[in-house]
Structure formats: C-alpha cells, structure tokens
XYZ file of C-alpha atoms in Angstrom:
426
model
C -0.396 -7.414 -11.587
C 2.071 -9.563 -13.537
C 4.160 -10.086 -10.419
C 1.042 -10.984 -8.426
C 0.024 -13.589 -11.008
C 3.525 -15.070 -11.245
C 4.220 -15.330 -7.504
C 0.618 -15.858 -6.372
C -0.063 -18.649 -8.853
C 3.177 -20.382 -7.898
C 2.453 -20.202 -4.150
C -1.146 -21.374 -4.636
C -0.056 -24.392 -6.689
C 2.596 -25.308 -4.108
C -0.007 -25.098 -1.315
C -2.286 -27.552 -3.110
C 0.712 -29.904 -3.526
C 1.298 -29.528 -7.252
C 4.876 -30.676 -8.082
C 7.245 -27.709 -8.038
C 8.363 -28.083 -11.658
C 4.749 -28.062 -12.886
C 3.941 -25.110 -10.620
C 6.809 -23.152 -12.186
C 5.600 -23.922 -15.706
C 1.905 -23.164 -15.070
C 2.612 -19.883 -13.248
C 4.994 -18.835 -16.058
C 2.397 -19.638 -18.722
C -0.348 -17.787 -16.850
C 1.856 -14.715 -16.460
C 2.985 -14.896 -20.088
C -0.618 -14.970 -21.307
C -1.490 -11.971 -19.137
C 1.522 -10.028 -20.434
C 0.737 -11.107 -24.032
C 4.095 -12.873 -24.375
C 4.257 -15.558 -27.061
C 3.997 -19.013 -25.464
C 6.598 -20.296 -27.949
C 9.092 -17.809 -26.499
C 8.575 -19.252 -23.023
C 9.030 -22.779 -24.348
C 12.254 -21.695 -26.027
C 13.399 -20.406 -22.641
C 12.803 -23.881 -21.198
C 14.962 -25.498 -23.848
C 17.573 -22.775 -23.554
C 17.788 -23.346 -19.813
C 19.245 -26.784 -20.493
C 21.641 -25.553 -23.169
C 24.635 -25.142 -20.852
C 27.816 -27.176 -21.149
C 28.395 -27.164 -17.376
C 25.179 -29.158 -16.858
C 26.792 -32.179 -18.534
C 28.789 -32.688 -15.317
C 25.634 -33.307 -13.257
C 24.772 -36.804 -14.616
C 28.362 -37.953 -14.022
C 28.367 -36.654 -10.451
C 25.031 -38.340 -9.781
C 26.233 -41.601 -11.350
C 29.508 -41.601 -9.377
C 27.600 -41.022 -6.137
C 25.095 -43.795 -6.871
C 27.890 -46.260 -7.720
C 29.854 -45.535 -4.535
C 26.643 -45.602 -2.504
C 25.766 -49.060 -3.848
C 29.309 -50.385 -3.448
C 29.568 -50.207 0.336
C 31.766 -47.119 0.542
C 29.841 -45.848 3.583
C 30.791 -48.910 5.661
C 34.465 -48.528 4.724
C 34.459 -44.827 5.527
C 32.873 -45.614 8.913
C 35.704 -48.046 9.662
C 38.271 -45.484 8.501
C 36.724 -42.730 10.638
C 36.519 -45.041 13.636
C 40.239 -45.697 13.294
C 40.909 -41.948 13.551
C 38.610 -40.748 16.372
C 36.671 -43.750 17.698
C 38.545 -43.879 21.013
C 37.213 -40.476 22.180
C 34.233 -40.301 24.564
C 31.130 -40.553 22.400
C 33.476 -41.440 19.573
C 30.848 -43.231 17.506
C 28.906 -39.972 17.143
C 32.073 -38.198 16.018
C 32.710 -41.082 13.619
C 29.231 -40.392 12.222
C 30.097 -36.738 11.573
C 33.524 -37.502 10.079
C 32.038 -40.182 7.827
C 29.433 -37.718 6.592
C 32.227 -35.244 5.857
C 34.034 -37.855 3.781
C 30.883 -39.233 2.146
C 29.548 -35.773 1.349
C 32.660 -35.259 -0.729
C 31.762 -38.346 -2.753
C 27.987 -38.240 -3.156
C 27.424 -34.475 -2.980
C 23.954 -35.169 -1.590
C 22.614 -34.785 1.953
C 19.799 -37.246 1.321
C 22.226 -39.871 -0.018
C 24.468 -39.225 2.975
C 21.581 -39.651 5.416
C 20.286 -42.853 3.837
C 23.682 -44.513 3.293
C 25.528 -43.524 6.457
C 22.380 -43.435 8.581
C 21.288 -46.955 7.659
C 24.566 -48.220 9.143
C 25.331 -45.711 11.890
C 21.910 -45.229 13.514
C 21.357 -48.955 14.333
C 25.017 -49.234 15.384
C 24.759 -46.266 17.751
C 21.515 -47.544 19.263
C 23.127 -50.939 19.844
C 26.051 -49.258 21.637
C 23.708 -47.464 24.059
C 23.218 -44.092 22.350
C 19.738 -42.571 22.551
C 17.746 -42.879 19.333
C 16.930 -39.171 19.060
C 20.607 -38.274 19.524
C 21.737 -40.862 16.953
C 19.346 -39.564 14.310
C 20.093 -35.910 15.123
C 23.830 -36.425 14.649
C 23.229 -38.225 11.355
C 20.895 -35.699 9.723
C 22.772 -32.593 10.921
C 26.138 -33.885 9.716
C 24.556 -34.864 6.393
C 24.051 -31.158 5.667
C 27.731 -31.017 4.738
C 26.927 -33.066 1.627
C 25.941 -29.983 -0.369
C 28.904 -27.875 0.825
C 31.836 -30.300 0.689
C 32.775 -30.687 -2.999
C 31.723 -32.110 -5.343
C 28.123 -30.928 -5.216
C 25.787 -30.935 -8.197
C 23.780 -28.222 -6.421
C 26.772 -25.909 -6.822
C 26.700 -26.597 -10.560
C 23.020 -25.623 -10.597
C 23.930 -22.408 -8.775
C 26.772 -21.729 -11.217
C 24.321 -21.973 -14.102
C 21.664 -19.840 -12.354
C 24.277 -17.203 -11.465
C 25.381 -16.827 -15.061
C 28.467 -18.996 -15.154
C 30.292 -18.573 -11.829
C 33.455 -20.719 -11.783
C 32.586 -24.251 -10.650
C 36.181 -24.798 -9.527
C 36.031 -21.702 -7.305
C 32.695 -22.826 -5.838
C 34.048 -26.297 -5.061
C 37.190 -24.931 -3.416
C 35.227 -22.200 -1.651
C 32.938 -24.747 0.007
C 35.807 -26.859 1.315
C 36.864 -24.806 4.347
C 33.309 -23.917 5.516
C 32.367 -27.606 5.187
C 35.332 -28.652 7.316
C 34.581 -25.933 9.893
C 30.960 -27.088 10.043
C 32.108 -30.681 10.573
C 34.467 -29.675 13.389
C 31.748 -27.574 15.038
C 29.303 -30.490 14.924
C 31.947 -32.831 16.353
C 32.482 -30.451 19.280
C 28.717 -30.377 19.864
C 28.471 -34.179 19.793
C 31.392 -34.458 22.221
C 29.820 -32.051 24.740
C 26.529 -33.953 24.679
C 28.345 -37.323 24.817
C 30.286 -36.317 27.949
C 27.103 -35.013 29.566
C 25.248 -38.284 28.848
C 28.302 -40.480 29.490
C 28.232 -42.243 26.135
C 30.880 -44.957 25.609
C 34.253 -44.950 23.861
C 35.001 -47.387 21.053
C 37.397 -50.296 21.393
C 40.865 -50.067 19.857
C 41.080 -51.423 16.311
C 43.347 -54.508 16.059
C 46.711 -53.596 14.522
C 46.422 -56.232 11.813
C 43.202 -54.600 10.531
C 44.677 -51.118 10.203
C 46.348 -51.469 6.760
C 43.193 -52.883 5.166
C 40.936 -50.220 6.711
C 43.251 -47.387 5.650
C 43.714 -48.644 2.082
C 39.980 -49.232 1.515
C 39.087 -45.848 3.011
C 41.676 -43.953 0.980
C 40.594 -45.645 -2.255
C 37.074 -44.326 -1.716
C 38.305 -40.847 -0.809
C 40.244 -40.616 -4.077
C 36.968 -39.872 -5.881
C 36.600 -36.259 -4.636
C 40.383 -35.800 -4.843
C 40.270 -36.659 -8.562
C 37.447 -34.178 -9.117
C 38.870 -31.275 -7.120
C 42.490 -31.880 -8.119
C 41.622 -32.162 -11.798
C 39.651 -28.916 -11.812
C 42.093 -26.898 -9.703
C 45.166 -28.063 -11.630
C 43.511 -27.219 -14.932
C 44.066 -30.747 -16.239
C 40.314 -31.417 -16.440
C 37.200 -29.339 -16.807
C 34.428 -29.954 -14.273
C 32.661 -32.196 -16.783
C 35.773 -34.213 -17.616
C 36.709 -34.691 -13.962
C 33.149 -35.842 -13.182
C 33.304 -38.410 -16.003
C 36.703 -39.703 -14.842
C 35.412 -39.906 -11.258
C 32.425 -41.976 -12.435
C 34.744 -44.394 -14.248
C 37.007 -44.610 -11.182
C 33.993 -45.250 -8.911
C 32.840 -48.004 -11.270
C 36.253 -49.748 -11.196
C 36.626 -49.475 -7.408
C 33.098 -50.682 -6.691
C 32.858 -53.627 -9.072
C 36.451 -54.765 -9.462
C 38.151 -53.831 -6.150
C 35.505 -53.833 -3.405
C 33.275 -56.361 -5.226
C 30.486 -56.175 -2.635
C 27.825 -56.079 -5.349
C 27.571 -58.016 -8.628
C 27.964 -56.318 -11.988
C 24.271 -56.964 -12.668
C 23.446 -54.130 -10.215
C 24.581 -51.638 -12.841
C 21.033 -51.598 -14.217
C 19.618 -50.589 -10.827
C 22.266 -47.888 -10.427
C 21.592 -46.482 -13.888
C 17.840 -46.460 -13.277
C 18.225 -44.502 -10.021
C 20.712 -42.120 -11.646
C 18.414 -41.406 -14.601
C 15.447 -40.898 -12.268
C 17.361 -38.359 -10.169
C 18.785 -36.653 -13.252
C 15.345 -36.356 -14.853
C 13.980 -34.546 -11.814
C 16.951 -32.164 -11.683
C 16.865 -31.298 -15.399
C 13.081 -30.899 -15.418
C 13.395 -28.402 -12.559
C 16.126 -26.473 -14.380
C 14.061 -26.322 -17.577
C 10.907 -25.286 -15.709
C 12.691 -22.565 -13.734
C 14.222 -20.897 -16.791
C 11.058 -19.086 -18.055
C 10.102 -18.355 -14.440
C 13.459 -16.675 -13.816
C 13.253 -14.786 -17.105
C 9.826 -13.425 -16.165
C 11.155 -12.357 -12.760
C 13.834 -10.322 -14.533
C 11.333 -9.022 -17.128
C 9.085 -7.766 -14.318
C 12.095 -6.235 -12.521
C 11.487 -8.282 -9.368
C 15.219 -8.524 -8.423
C 15.640 -4.776 -8.882
C 12.565 -4.027 -6.766
C 13.697 -6.378 -3.999
C 17.145 -4.783 -4.041
C 15.580 -1.331 -3.769
C 13.271 -2.528 -0.995
C 16.051 -4.019 1.104
C 18.303 -1.006 0.611
C 15.455 1.363 1.524
C 14.751 -0.736 4.635
C 18.341 -0.309 5.785
C 21.609 0.845 4.298
C 23.552 -1.290 6.776
C 25.064 -4.323 4.966
C 24.981 -6.377 8.183
C 21.221 -5.870 8.554
C 20.598 -6.682 4.881
C 22.679 -9.875 5.038
C 20.886 -10.958 8.213
C 17.542 -10.390 6.463
C 18.689 -12.447 3.459
C 19.741 -15.283 5.763
C 16.374 -15.214 7.520
C 14.539 -15.223 4.172
C 16.584 -18.177 2.899
C 16.162 -20.139 6.137
C 12.398 -19.614 6.038
C 12.184 -20.571 2.361
C 14.307 -23.650 3.051
C 11.679 -24.803 5.527
C 8.968 -24.991 2.865
C 10.758 -25.730 -0.426
C 13.341 -28.220 -1.676
C 16.887 -27.171 -2.459
C 17.251 -27.291 -6.251
C 14.177 -25.156 -7.111
C 15.115 -22.672 -4.407
C 18.582 -22.242 -5.895
C 17.065 -21.600 -9.308
C 14.469 -19.149 -7.980
C 16.444 -17.310 -5.269
C 19.716 -16.831 -7.150
C 18.512 -14.364 -9.825
C 16.579 -12.442 -7.156
C 19.152 -12.179 -4.362
C 22.459 -12.265 -6.240
C 22.071 -8.647 -7.482
C 21.355 -7.586 -3.901
C 24.515 -9.105 -2.414
C 26.756 -8.077 -5.291
C 25.590 -4.483 -4.783
C 26.953 -4.866 -1.235
C 30.309 -6.039 -2.590
C 29.857 -9.768 -1.907
C 31.572 -12.100 -4.364
C 29.208 -14.493 -6.230
C 31.327 -17.439 -5.010
C 30.867 -16.285 -1.408
C 27.120 -15.962 -1.920
C 26.987 -19.410 -3.539
C 28.490 -21.078 -0.472
C 26.284 -18.946 1.790
C 23.226 -20.049 -0.194
C 24.247 -23.723 0.000
C 24.713 -23.553 3.775
C 21.366 -21.814 4.303
C 19.471 -24.312 2.190
C 21.321 -27.298 3.690
C 19.857 -26.273 7.044
C 16.464 -26.320 5.331
C 17.076 -29.968 4.389
C 16.912 -30.891 8.090
C 14.109 -28.499 9.038
C 10.370 -29.358 8.962
C 7.968 -29.324 7.255
C 9.771 -30.165 3.978
C 13.274 -31.201 5.112
C 13.983 -34.277 2.980
C 17.073 -35.386 4.953
C 15.075 -34.993 8.162
C 12.347 -37.330 6.911
C 14.874 -39.936 5.733
C 16.623 -39.912 9.121
C 13.301 -40.072 10.960
C 12.230 -43.086 8.883
C 15.522 -44.934 9.475
C 15.441 -44.233 13.230
C 11.678 -44.920 13.468
C 11.289 -41.650 15.367
C 8.565 -38.991 15.268
C 9.520 -35.669 13.662
C 8.378 -33.734 16.750
C 10.746 -35.560 19.100
C 13.595 -35.410 16.595
C 13.158 -31.659 16.077
C 13.580 -31.030 19.806
C 16.735 -33.146 19.913
C 18.163 -31.253 16.940
C 18.118 -27.854 18.679
C 21.811 -27.903 19.813
C 22.840 -28.827 16.267
C 20.663 -26.078 14.751
C 22.367 -23.546 17.027
C 25.797 -24.824 15.963
C 24.918 -24.594 12.279
C 23.495 -21.064 12.662
C 26.722 -19.950 14.352
C 28.769 -21.368 11.456
C 26.359 -19.707 8.998
C 26.924 -16.312 10.631
C 30.700 -16.804 10.530
C 30.536 -17.695 6.833
C 28.306 -14.660 6.198
C 30.460 -12.057 7.905
C 33.943 -13.545 7.452
C 34.247 -13.774 3.654
C 37.881 -14.921 3.913
C 36.626 -18.292 5.148
C 35.101 -18.872 1.709
C 37.363 -16.810 -0.528
C 40.801 -17.638 0.920
C 41.308 -20.923 -0.933
C 39.780 -19.823 -4.287
C 41.915 -16.658 -4.244
C 44.984 -18.684 -3.336
C 44.553 -21.660 -5.662
C 42.163 -20.829 -8.497
C 42.614 -17.111 -9.166
C-alpha cells in the first residue's frame, strides 16, 4: 500500500500538471503520513539531499555556460566548424553537428545547445536551401550530445544520486560515446544531404583563417580546463568549474567583447533561475528516494527483472526500453534522481560499472529530450524553426535510428565508456 501511495500519488499529480518537484514532495508526505513516519524526518532528508560538496560545482558550470552562451561563442564555433568540414556535400549540416559537439562541451545542456546554435544555424541552413524539417532535425538531434560530452551538470546530479561516483570518471567516460554519437549523426546528415543534393560551402578566405581558429580555440579551452584540471588532479570538479567560469567571464567580456559588462546582471539572473530549479528538484527527490529504499522498491524491481529473465542482454534491453519510455514523459534531472536508486542496483548485480551505467542513463535520457510529448530540446527547435511537432517528428526518424544504434553499442560494449577512465583516471 505504501508503494501504491508513493508511486500512484506521484503519477496522478504529474498527470494533472503539478510541477515535478511539488509532486515529489506531496507524494513523499502522503506516504510518510500513511507509514507513520515523522514529517520532520522527511524535511531533514530534503535538507540533507543538498548537503553534498560535489553540488557546489553545478552553479559554476551553469554560470560558465550562460556566460559563453551570451558572449557569441556559438557563432565562433560555427565559423571554426565550417573551416574544418564546410566544403563537404551538405557541409552546413555537418557543421551544425560539429558545433553542437563543441558547444555541448561548454554549456553541458541540450536545451542551451538547441537555442544558441539553432538560432544561428536553422535560419542559415534555410537560407542556403536546406529543408526546414531537416535543418531543425539536425539541430535538435545533435544537441543531445550536450549532456554526454563533458562537462555536464546532469552527470554531477547522477554522481550524487549514485552515492558519490567519481565525477572525473563520468566526464571522461562520456567523451568517447559523445564523439561516436557525433560522428554517427554526421554520417547520417551526409547520406541525406547527398540524396537531396544539398550544397557545399564556399572556401574560407585564407586571411580569415587565423582569426577563426584563434577565436574558436579560445572558446574550446573552457572544457579543456575543466577536464584537464580534474584528470590531472590539479583541481577538484568544483575548483575546475569555478576557474572555467572565471575564464569564460574574461573571454566573453574582455576578449570577444560582443556584449557589454552590464549584461552580467541578466546572466546572473538566468543562472540563479536555472540553479534554483535544479536544487529544488534535488531536495524534493531526496525523501522520495529514501522512501523508495525504505519500501524496498529497488530490491523488488531487481528481483522482478531477474525472475523475468536471467539473461543480462534481455535485462539491459528492458532497462533501455523503460528509460526511453520514461524520457518521453518526464524531464531529465528528476528522472536521474528517481531512476538511479532504482536501477543502479539492478545493473551492478549484472556486473555493470556505475560509470558505465551513468553514461548509459545520460544517453537514454538525452534521446528523451528530443522525443514528444515532453522533449524540451524538441520544443525549442520546433519554436525556432516555426515547425509543427508532428512534421518534425517524422523528419527525425533517421536520427532516432542512429541514436538507438549508438545506444545499443554503448550498452553492450562497455569498453567504449570504460576505456578512457580506466586508462587515465584509475
């Protein structure tokens, strides 16, 4: 009965469009009252959920991303990507994917990637003769890399929910799958571009090359500082995030100088707004997760999956299907906080490393970000391209197939995730 109240109340509140954080709190309180658990104990769980040193890195990552987003880094990365692959057939679409790969490593957010890169690339592609549905599909599908390519504040949330998995290992573990996903999407865009005879880009004048390269590399130093600092042991994740925010501030306001210093107030406001939502979700999910463990939900799910099949391949396929379906109806951060304590014991019982599962979880839920009815990146791309969701969903099918193939490779080839962490971090 306790499980029915906890899960049923949460689902009911979500269906009537109550904000997820409030739904988590109300369902936890209702279950606690039924189980005669002191309400003060649940409130202490909320406060305790925020009492983690690793969470201090999140505001710095968000701030660094907002600063670089405001400072015109997307336009410079587009120019840099165009210099590398623009001359290929359908090169502008491949530029879109490569820019998202670079930008994802700076912002760590698919929605930020879609809005920043998409606001420039979608009108540019339409002007060059690319179909609108194709332009938006390339933008939103490539934006999914934003939560896999480090740094990603969602990986920090997972680290906390998983009981302190190494953030450095998660960042490094997501690097190769993110690159593979980018290459797979570029191949898909090229095949479609050849079929539709999309144009090549003109050669960049030689005198512009040094400026484009220097500006692009200065922006790309942000993720290099973060990853290099953590891997080398010079910085903790929190310290590297703070240094990256300072570096982003200097580059944006004193090197690029596209925006005045007065815009700092706008950047801080957006950063605090995003941070408030993230921390509220973390606090609200803490008593919910504790009640799940108290009611032995993870253990029962593990027993249920194992009793359904003792084949690890079947169980992992079922977990992927569950995560993909949940990603269609819920946003990423609350899903990480809810699914991790439930599914992590299942996969670890199969011998999967928590770092491997973290990257697998990120990739599953990133697909959810571009899948209706709740895909936030999908809605942003649709709004920028002025395109109906129904038409966009049909155009996205080749990209969905590509991402599912990469997901299956990541699931069943653990070396793709674990090779770099084992080599560099461990």
